[in-house]
Coordinates of C-alpha atoms in Angstrom, one line a residue:
M1 CA -18.4 -14.5 39.7
T2 CA -18.7 -18.2 40.2
V3 CA -17.4 -20.6 38.3
P4 CA -20.8 -21.9 37.1
E5 CA -21.8 -18.2 36.1
Q6 CA -18.6 -18.6 33.9
A7 CA -19.6 -21.7 32.3
S8 CA -23.0 -20.3 31.9
T9 CA -21.3 -17.5 29.8
V10 CA -19.2 -19.6 27.6
A11 CA -22.0 -22.1 26.8
E12 CA -24.1 -19.1 25.5
K13 CA -21.6 -18.5 22.8
K14 CA -22.5 -21.4 20.6
N15 CA -20.4 -21.9 17.6
G16 CA -18.6 -18.3 18.1
C17 CA -22.1 -16.5 18.0
A18 CA -23.7 -14.9 20.6
S19 CA -27.0 -16.1 21.9
S20 CA -29.7 -13.7 21.8
A21 CA -31.3 -14.5 25.0
P22 CA -30.9 -12.5 28.0
T23 CA -28.5 -14.1 30.9
S24 CA -28.3 -13.2 34.5
N25 CA -24.5 -12.1 33.5
A26 CA -26.0 -9.4 31.1
K27 CA -28.2 -8.2 33.9
K28 CA -24.9 -7.8 36.2
G29 CA -22.9 -6.2 33.7
I30 CA -20.0 -7.2 32.0
P31 CA -18.4 -10.5 32.8
R32 CA -15.2 -10.9 34.1
Y33 CA -14.0 -13.7 31.6
G34 CA -15.1 -15.0 28.2
P35 CA -16.1 -13.1 25.3
D36 CA -16.7 -9.4 25.2
S37 CA -15.6 -9.7 28.8
V38 CA -13.3 -7.6 31.1
H39 CA -10.5 -9.6 30.5
S40 CA -11.5 -8.9 26.7
W41 CA -11.4 -5.3 26.8
M42 CA -8.0 -5.5 29.1
T43 CA -6.6 -7.8 26.1
A44 CA -7.8 -4.8 23.7
G45 CA -5.9 -2.2 25.3
A46 CA -2.9 -4.1 25.6
C47 CA -3.3 -4.6 21.6
A48 CA -3.5 -1.2 21.2
I49 CA -0.5 -0.3 23.2
A50 CA 1.6 -3.1 21.5
T51 CA 0.2 -1.4 17.9
F52 CA 1.3 2.0 19.1
F53 CA 4.9 1.2 19.7
G54 CA 5.2 -1.5 16.9
V55 CA 3.9 0.4 14.0
G56 CA 5.5 3.8 15.3
G57 CA 8.0 4.2 12.3
R58 CA 5.2 3.5 9.6
R59 CA 3.2 6.1 11.3
S60 CA 6.0 8.5 11.0
S61 CA 6.9 8.2 7.5
G62 CA 5.6 11.5 6.4
F63 CA 8.7 12.8 8.3
L64 CA 11.2 10.4 7.9
Y65 CA 11.1 11.1 4.1
V66 CA 11.6 14.7 4.5
A67 CA 14.5 13.8 7.2
I68 CA 16.1 11.4 4.7
L69 CA 15.9 14.1 1.9
D70 CA 17.8 16.6 4.1
T71 CA 20.3 14.1 5.9
F72 CA 21.7 12.1 3.2
G73 CA 21.0 14.9 0.2
A74 CA 19.0 12.1 -1.8
T75 CA 16.7 12.5 -4.5
R76 CA 13.1 11.9 -4.0
T77 CA 13.1 8.4 -5.7
Q78 CA 16.0 7.6 -3.2
A79 CA 14.3 8.8 -0.4
A80 CA 11.0 6.7 -1.2
W81 CA 12.6 3.6 -1.3
P82 CA 13.1 2.9 2.7
I83 CA 9.7 4.5 3.5
I84 CA 7.5 2.6 0.6
L85 CA 9.3 -0.7 1.6
L86 CA 8.3 0.4 5.3
G87 CA 4.9 -0.1 4.4
G88 CA 5.2 -2.4 1.8
V89 CA 7.3 -5.1 3.2
L90 CA 5.2 -4.5 6.3
L91 CA 2.3 -6.1 4.4
L92 CA 4.1 -8.7 2.6
T93 CA 5.2 -9.7 6.1
G94 CA 1.7 -11.5 6.4
L95 CA 3.0 -14.3 3.9
I96 CA 4.8 -15.7 6.8
A97 CA 3.1 -13.9 9.7
G98 CA -0.6 -15.2 8.9
P99 CA 0.5 -19.0 8.7
L100 CA 2.6 -18.7 11.6
A101 CA 0.1 -17.4 13.6
H102 CA -2.3 -19.9 12.1
R103 CA -0.2 -22.6 13.6
Y104 CA 1.5 -21.2 16.6
T105 CA -1.1 -18.5 18.0
P106 CA -0.4 -14.7 17.6
R107 CA 1.2 -14.2 21.1
P108 CA 4.7 -15.6 19.9
V109 CA 4.8 -14.0 16.6
A110 CA 3.8 -10.6 18.0
I111 CA 6.9 -11.0 20.5
V112 CA 9.3 -11.8 18.0
G113 CA 8.1 -9.1 15.6
G114 CA 8.1 -6.4 18.1
S115 CA 11.7 -7.4 18.9
I116 CA 13.0 -7.4 15.3
G117 CA 10.9 -4.2 14.7
A118 CA 12.9 -2.4 17.5
L119 CA 16.3 -3.8 16.6
G120 CA 15.7 -2.2 13.0
L121 CA 15.3 1.2 13.9
M122 CA 18.2 1.0 16.4
V123 CA 20.7 -0.1 14.0
S124 CA 19.7 2.5 11.5
Y125 CA 21.9 4.8 13.8
F126 CA 24.7 3.4 11.7
A127 CA 23.4 4.4 8.3
T128 CA 25.6 6.4 6.0
N129 CA 23.7 6.3 2.9
T130 CA 20.1 5.6 1.9
E131 CA 21.0 2.0 0.8
Y132 CA 21.9 1.2 4.4
L133 CA 18.4 2.6 5.5
V134 CA 16.7 0.0 2.5
F135 CA 18.2 -2.6 4.6
S136 CA 17.4 -1.7 8.3
L137 CA 14.4 0.8 8.1
G138 CA 13.0 -0.8 5.0
I139 CA 13.3 -4.6 5.5
V140 CA 14.4 -5.3 9.2
H141 CA 12.2 -2.9 11.0
S142 CA 9.3 -3.6 8.3
I143 CA 9.3 -7.5 8.7
G144 CA 9.2 -7.1 12.8
S145 CA 6.6 -4.5 12.7
G146 CA 4.6 -6.3 10.2
M147 CA 4.6 -9.5 11.9
L148 CA 2.9 -7.8 15.0
F149 CA 0.9 -5.5 13.0
V150 CA -0.5 -8.5 11.0
V151 CA -1.4 -11.0 14.0
I152 CA -2.6 -8.6 16.7
P153 CA -6.3 -8.3 14.9
T154 CA -6.5 -12.2 15.3
V155 CA -6.3 -11.9 19.1
I156 CA -9.1 -9.1 19.1
N157 CA -11.4 -11.4 16.7
E158 CA -10.7 -14.3 19.3
H159 CA -11.7 -12.4 22.3
F160 CA -14.7 -10.6 21.1
I161 CA -17.9 -11.6 19.2
R162 CA -20.4 -8.5 19.7
Y163 CA -18.2 -5.7 19.9
K164 CA -15.5 -6.7 17.4
G165 CA -15.7 -3.3 15.6
L166 CA -15.2 -1.0 18.7
A167 CA -12.6 -3.5 20.0
M168 CA -10.5 -3.6 16.8
G169 CA -11.0 0.3 16.8
I170 CA -9.3 0.4 20.2
N171 CA -6.7 -1.7 18.9
F172 CA -6.0 0.6 15.6
A173 CA -6.3 3.6 17.9
G174 CA -2.8 3.0 19.0
A175 CA -1.7 3.3 15.5
T176 CA -3.4 6.8 15.3
M177 CA -1.6 8.1 18.5
G178 CA 1.8 7.0 16.9
T179 CA 0.9 9.5 14.1
F180 CA 0.0 12.0 16.9
I181 CA 3.1 11.5 19.0
F182 CA 6.0 10.0 17.1
P183 CA 6.5 12.5 14.3
K184 CA 6.6 15.4 16.6
F185 CA 9.2 13.2 18.9
L186 CA 11.0 12.5 16.0
E187 CA 11.5 16.3 15.0
L188 CA 12.3 17.4 18.5
T189 CA 14.9 14.5 18.9
T190 CA 16.4 15.1 15.5
N191 CA 16.7 19.0 16.2
H192 CA 18.6 18.2 19.9
Y193 CA 20.5 15.1 18.6
G194 CA 20.4 14.6 14.6
F195 CA 18.7 12.1 13.0
K196 CA 20.4 9.2 13.4
S197 CA 20.5 9.5 16.9
A198 CA 16.8 10.3 16.9
L199 CA 16.6 6.7 15.3
L200 CA 18.4 5.0 18.1
L201 CA 16.2 6.7 20.7
F202 CA 13.1 5.8 18.6
G203 CA 14.1 1.8 18.5
A204 CA 14.8 1.8 22.1
L205 CA 11.0 3.2 22.8
C206 CA 9.9 0.9 20.7
L207 CA 10.8 -2.1 22.3
N208 CA 7.7 -1.7 24.6
A209 CA 5.8 -3.3 21.9
V210 CA 7.3 -6.5 23.2
A211 CA 6.5 -5.9 27.2
F212 CA 2.6 -5.4 25.8
S213 CA 2.9 -8.4 23.4
L214 CA 3.2 -10.6 26.4
F215 CA -0.3 -10.0 27.5
L216 CA -1.9 -11.5 24.3
R217 CA -2.8 -14.9 25.0
Q218 CA -5.4 -17.1 23.1
P219 CA -8.3 -16.8 25.6
S220 CA -9.0 -20.0 27.7
W221 CA -12.6 -20.4 27.0
L222 CA -11.5 -20.5 23.3
K223 CA -8.6 -23.0 23.9
K224 CA -11.0 -25.3 25.8
K225 CA -13.5 -25.2 22.8
L226 CA -10.9 -26.1 20.1
K227 CA -9.4 -28.9 22.2
E228 CA -12.8 -30.3 22.7
Q229 CA -13.6 -30.1 19.2
K230 CA -10.3 -32.0 18.4
E231 CA -10.7 -34.4 20.4
K232 CA -14.1 -35.2 18.9
Q233 CA -12.4 -34.9 15.6
V234 CA -10.0 -37.8 16.7
Q235 CA -12.6 -40.0 17.9
E236 CA -14.7 -39.6 14.8
K237 CA -11.7 -40.1 12.6
K238 CA -11.1 -43.5 14.4
L239 CA -15.1 -44.6 13.9
R240 CA -14.5 -44.1 10.3
S241 CA -11.4 -45.5 9.6
G242 CA -11.0 -47.1 6.5
T243 CA -14.8 -45.3 5.0
D244 CA -15.0 -43.6 1.8
T245 CA -14.7 -39.9 2.5
S246 CA -15.6 -38.0 -0.8
G247 CA -17.6 -34.9 -0.2
H248 CA -17.9 -31.4 -1.0
T249 CA -17.6 -27.7 -0.2
A250 CA -19.0 -24.5 -1.7
N251 CA -17.4 -21.4 -1.9
G252 CA -14.4 -22.0 0.8
C253 CA -17.4 -22.6 3.6
H254 CA -18.3 -25.9 4.8
I255 CA -21.9 -27.4 3.9
A256 CA -23.5 -29.1 6.6
I257 CA -24.7 -32.4 5.7
P258 CA -26.4 -35.0 8.0
N259 CA -23.9 -37.2 9.7
G260 CA -24.0 -40.8 8.7
S261 CA -23.7 -40.3 5.0
A262 CA -20.5 -40.4 2.7
D263 CA -20.9 -36.8 2.6
G264 CA -21.2 -36.6 6.4
Q265 CA -17.7 -38.6 6.7
A266 CA -16.1 -35.7 4.3
N267 CA -17.4 -33.1 6.8
T268 CA -15.6 -34.8 9.3
K269 CA -12.4 -34.9 7.1
K270 CA -12.8 -31.4 6.2
Q271 CA -13.0 -30.3 9.9
E272 CA -9.9 -32.4 10.7
L273 CA -8.1 -29.7 9.0
V274 CA -9.4 -26.8 11.6
Q275 CA -6.7 -27.1 14.4
G276 CA -3.7 -25.0 12.8
S277 CA -3.7 -26.7 9.6
F278 CA -2.1 -25.3 6.8
R279 CA -4.0 -26.9 4.3
H280 CA -7.3 -25.8 5.8
G281 CA -5.9 -22.1 6.0
L282 CA -5.5 -22.3 2.5
T283 CA -9.3 -23.0 1.9
V284 CA -9.7 -19.2 2.7
F285 CA -8.8 -18.8 -1.4
S286 CA -12.1 -20.6 -2.1
C287 CA -14.2 -17.8 -0.8
P288 CA -15.5 -15.2 -3.0
M289 CA -16.0 -12.5 -0.6
F290 CA -12.1 -12.8 0.3
Y291 CA -10.9 -11.4 -3.0
V292 CA -13.4 -8.5 -2.5
V293 CA -11.9 -8.1 1.0
M294 CA -8.7 -8.6 -0.5
Y295 CA -9.1 -5.8 -3.9
S296 CA -10.3 -3.4 -1.4
Y297 CA -7.5 -3.5 1.0
I298 CA -4.9 -3.3 -1.9
A299 CA -6.8 0.0 -3.1
F300 CA -6.9 1.2 0.6
S301 CA -3.3 0.4 1.3
F302 CA -1.9 1.8 -2.1
A303 CA -3.5 5.3 -1.7
F304 CA -2.8 5.4 2.2
E305 CA 0.9 4.6 1.7
C306 CA 1.1 7.2 -1.1
Y307 CA -1.0 9.9 1.5
I308 CA 0.8 9.4 4.5
S309 CA 4.4 9.2 3.1
L310 CA 3.7 12.5 0.6
L311 CA 1.5 14.6 2.6
V312 CA 4.1 16.6 4.4
D313 CA 6.1 17.5 1.1
F314 CA 2.8 17.8 -0.8
A315 CA 1.9 20.6 1.8
I316 CA 5.4 22.1 1.5
D317 CA 4.8 22.3 -2.5
R318 CA 1.9 24.6 -1.2
G319 CA 3.9 27.0 0.5
I320 CA 3.4 25.7 4.0
S321 CA 6.4 25.3 6.4
V322 CA 7.9 21.9 7.3
S323 CA 6.7 22.5 11.1
H324 CA 3.1 23.4 9.9
A325 CA 3.3 20.4 7.4
V326 CA 4.0 18.0 10.1
T327 CA 1.3 19.2 12.6
V328 CA -1.2 18.7 9.8
L329 CA -0.2 15.2 9.7
S330 CA -0.3 14.9 13.6
T331 CA -3.3 17.1 14.3
S332 CA -5.4 15.2 11.7
S333 CA -4.7 12.0 13.4
V334 CA -7.6 13.1 16.0
A335 CA -10.2 12.5 13.1
D336 CA -8.6 9.5 12.6
L337 CA -8.9 8.2 16.1
V338 CA -12.3 9.5 16.2
G339 CA -13.5 7.4 12.9
R340 CA -12.0 4.1 14.6
L341 CA -13.6 4.6 17.7
T342 CA -17.5 5.8 16.4
L343 CA -18.6 4.5 13.2
P344 CA -17.6 0.8 13.7
A345 CA -19.1 0.7 17.4
L346 CA -22.5 2.0 16.0
A347 CA -22.1 -1.0 13.2
D348 CA -21.8 -3.4 16.0
R349 CA -25.1 -2.3 17.7
G350 CA -26.6 -2.7 14.3
Y351 CA -27.6 0.9 13.3
F352 CA -26.1 -0.1 10.0
T353 CA -24.1 -3.2 8.4
R354 CA -20.4 -3.4 8.0
Q355 CA -20.6 -3.8 4.4
S356 CA -22.4 -0.7 3.8
L357 CA -20.0 1.6 6.3
M358 CA -17.2 0.3 4.0
T359 CA -19.2 1.3 0.8
I360 CA -19.8 4.9 2.4
S361 CA -16.5 5.1 3.4
F362 CA -14.6 4.1 0.3
A363 CA -16.8 6.3 -2.0
W364 CA -15.7 9.3 0.3
M365 CA -12.6 8.4 0.7
G366 CA -12.4 8.3 -3.0
S367 CA -13.8 11.4 -3.7
L368 CA -11.5 13.2 -0.9
Y369 CA -8.2 12.1 -2.5
I370 CA -9.6 13.1 -6.0
M371 CA -10.3 16.7 -4.8
L372 CA -7.0 17.1 -2.7
P373 CA -4.8 18.4 -5.7
L374 CA -7.3 21.6 -5.4
A375 CA -6.0 22.4 -1.9
E376 CA -4.0 25.6 -2.0
S377 CA -4.1 27.1 1.2
Y378 CA -3.0 25.7 5.0
A379 CA -6.8 25.5 6.0
V380 CA -8.0 23.6 3.1
V381 CA -5.2 21.5 3.1
F382 CA -5.9 20.7 6.8
A383 CA -9.6 20.7 6.3
M384 CA -9.3 17.7 3.8
A385 CA -6.5 16.1 5.9
T386 CA -8.9 15.6 8.5
A387 CA -11.7 14.5 6.6
I388 CA -9.5 12.0 4.7
A389 CA -8.1 10.7 8.4
F390 CA -11.7 10.3 9.4
C391 CA -12.1 7.9 6.6
I392 CA -8.9 6.0 7.3
G393 CA -10.0 5.5 10.4
T394 CA -13.2 4.1 9.7
T395 CA -12.1 1.7 6.8
V396 CA -9.2 0.1 8.6
V397 CA -10.8 -1.1 11.3
L398 CA -13.4 -3.3 9.0
F399 CA -10.9 -5.5 7.0
S400 CA -9.9 -7.9 9.7
V401 CA -13.5 -7.7 11.3
L402 CA -14.9 -9.0 7.9
C403 CA -12.3 -11.3 7.3
A404 CA -13.4 -13.0 10.5
E405 CA -17.0 -12.7 9.3
Y406 CA -16.4 -14.5 6.0
V407 CA -14.2 -17.2 6.6
G408 CA -14.3 -17.8 10.3
I409 CA -12.4 -17.0 13.5
E410 CA -10.5 -20.5 12.8
R411 CA -8.9 -19.0 9.4
V412 CA -8.7 -15.3 10.1
S413 CA -5.0 -15.3 10.8
M414 CA -4.5 -16.8 7.4
A415 CA -7.1 -14.5 5.8
Y416 CA -5.9 -11.6 7.4
G417 CA -2.1 -12.5 6.4
M418 CA -2.7 -13.1 3.0
V419 CA -4.8 -10.0 2.3
S420 CA -2.2 -7.9 3.9
A421 CA 0.5 -9.9 1.7
S422 CA -1.3 -9.1 -1.4
A423 CA -1.4 -5.1 -0.4
G424 CA 2.3 -5.5 0.2
M425 CA 3.3 -7.0 -3.3
T426 CA 1.8 -4.0 -4.9
S427 CA 4.0 -1.7 -3.0
L428 CA 7.0 -2.8 -4.5
A429 CA 6.3 -0.6 -7.6
K430 CA 5.4 2.6 -5.5
P431 CA 8.9 4.2 -5.1
L432 CA 9.2 4.4 -9.1
V433 CA 5.5 5.6 -9.3
I434 CA 6.3 8.4 -6.5
G435 CA 9.6 9.5 -8.0
Y436 CA 7.7 9.6 -11.9
F437 CA 5.1 11.9 -10.8
R438 CA 7.3 14.2 -8.9
D439 CA 10.6 14.2 -10.4
K440 CA 9.4 13.9 -14.0
V441 CA 5.6 15.2 -14.1
G442 CA 6.6 18.0 -11.3
S443 CA 3.9 17.2 -9.0
Y444 CA 1.6 15.0 -6.9
D445 CA -1.8 16.1 -8.3
N446 CA -2.1 13.2 -10.8
L447 CA -0.8 10.6 -8.5
F448 CA -3.9 11.6 -5.7
R449 CA -6.3 11.5 -8.4
L450 CA -5.1 7.9 -9.5
C451 CA -5.3 6.8 -5.7
G452 CA -9.0 8.4 -5.5
S453 CA -9.8 6.3 -8.8
V454 CA -8.5 2.8 -7.6
V455 CA -10.6 3.5 -4.1
T456 CA -13.7 4.7 -5.8
L457 CA -13.4 1.4 -7.9
G458 CA -13.5 -0.6 -4.5
A459 CA -16.7 1.5 -3.5
I460 CA -18.2 0.4 -6.8
I461 CA -17.3 -3.3 -6.4
W462 CA -18.7 -3.1 -2.8
I463 CA -22.3 -1.5 -4.3
F464 CA -22.3 -4.8 -6.6
V465 CA -21.7 -6.5 -3.2
H466 CA -24.9 -4.9 -2.1
I467 CA -26.9 -5.5 -5.0
R468 CA -26.2 -9.0 -5.3
L469 CA -27.0 -9.7 -1.6
W470 CA -30.4 -7.7 -2.3
A471 CA -31.2 -9.8 -5.1
T472 CA -31.0 -12.9 -3.4
S473 CA -32.3 -14.2 0.3
K474 CA -29.8 -17.2 0.4
H475 CA -26.3 -17.2 1.6
T476 CA -23.9 -19.5 3.2
W477 CA -24.3 -19.3 6.9
T478 CA -22.5 -21.9 8.7
L479 CA -22.7 -21.6 12.6
E480 CA -20.3 -23.8 13.3
N481 CA -17.7 -21.6 11.6
G482 CA -19.4 -18.3 11.5
T483 CA -18.8 -17.6 8.0
L484 CA -20.8 -16.1 5.1
C485 CA -19.3 -16.5 1.6
G486 CA -22.3 -15.8 -0.8
S487 CA -23.3 -19.4 -1.6
H488 CA -27.0 -20.6 -2.2
E489 CA -26.5 -24.0 -0.3
A490 CA -28.1 -22.7 2.7
S491 CA -30.4 -20.1 4.2
A492 CA -28.7 -17.0 5.8
E493 CA -29.9 -14.3 8.2
K494 CA -30.4 -11.3 6.2
K495 CA -28.5 -9.1 8.9
S496 CA -25.0 -10.3 9.0
Q497 CA -24.0 -8.4 12.0
P498 CA -23.6 -10.1 15.5

């Protein structure tokens, strides 16, 4: 492809929105560079492999929980602490990973995170009790794994416009493959070398996350656009120096006002915060839909962490052997993988909206959690685990894509970091919750019903979002930021997909 052709490809992406006009590149196939290009898909592959190694510990939490019980003779509450922190601290790391990626780009954050995460696994070799594992596995490994996990979706959002759903599915497919491979890897190495030696080998293997994080660079076409935007802002600031800059925004989304007025000058001042500004990143908190995504992620995370941590123990309570219980968790990841790669890709092509897919997935997943205690046989547990895994795979892809859709690509690192951190805060009480239901109530049945209830409430919230969107034909759609925050200040396209 020639340089003019590359320039044409970038020029057609105005303000992060794909042009609807056909181009010569579209006729020839996928361009080598630019949004949704060959380079973008290679980056998505690197993201998937980095995620595969980076969050392997979290995706093996079911086996780790049982292994800690057997190796250290701990109570279920004691064994639950490092496992729940493995998920909770991972998400809570968004408090630092999001702002760091907003300021320094995701690549250095992912590299440091991959290194810390692998180190946490390897030093677990020296554990003599569960308190040590709380530090090494629940804190050190979780912080590193969380730094990588939180920022990688930003890389996908930077490289893709039209096929974000499919690309995000490929990225999160790496985590799914971890569920399929790492529990069995840990089971085999534990049987041959012991649990602590297995963790040492596991940590060395997960260092590969650092190698693949080296490929995750901000796309050159986006850097050029941001550089030009910054230079323009500096020039406009000099021209308007000393002028009153009072203005307004609505629902966290910039309202376009003609240049030359006082409000237009405020618009310029507002945009000065775009280039990695912490203050501008915090404006995500004034977008109403940000809170809808936040609650949805909290509900999803609470249910997922309980499910992934307890499924093996739950299956054992139903008379299923440990080996078969681990197999249920591993093989159901195939359905998880299918969910990540199919329905979000169909949403990319406009067969239905991402909001509709989120609503249906939440409703289905909530119902399955509520019905899970009814499963008594291996076949029924396997079937329900497969269905739940499919819903999990479909849903997890949508959160970061919707964050970018609602707050814009410039603030997606901050938004997704804060969304992840909010879910992590609720995880701190999960060991007590798990211990209460298992050691005092005697089973996990009501805990799974509780998980189903909070997820179902999320589906109800998304139904109200649909009703509101149906009841009004006006939203805020700011082309220069690519955001949709549900205001009445400007007309919007009824179809929010690219």
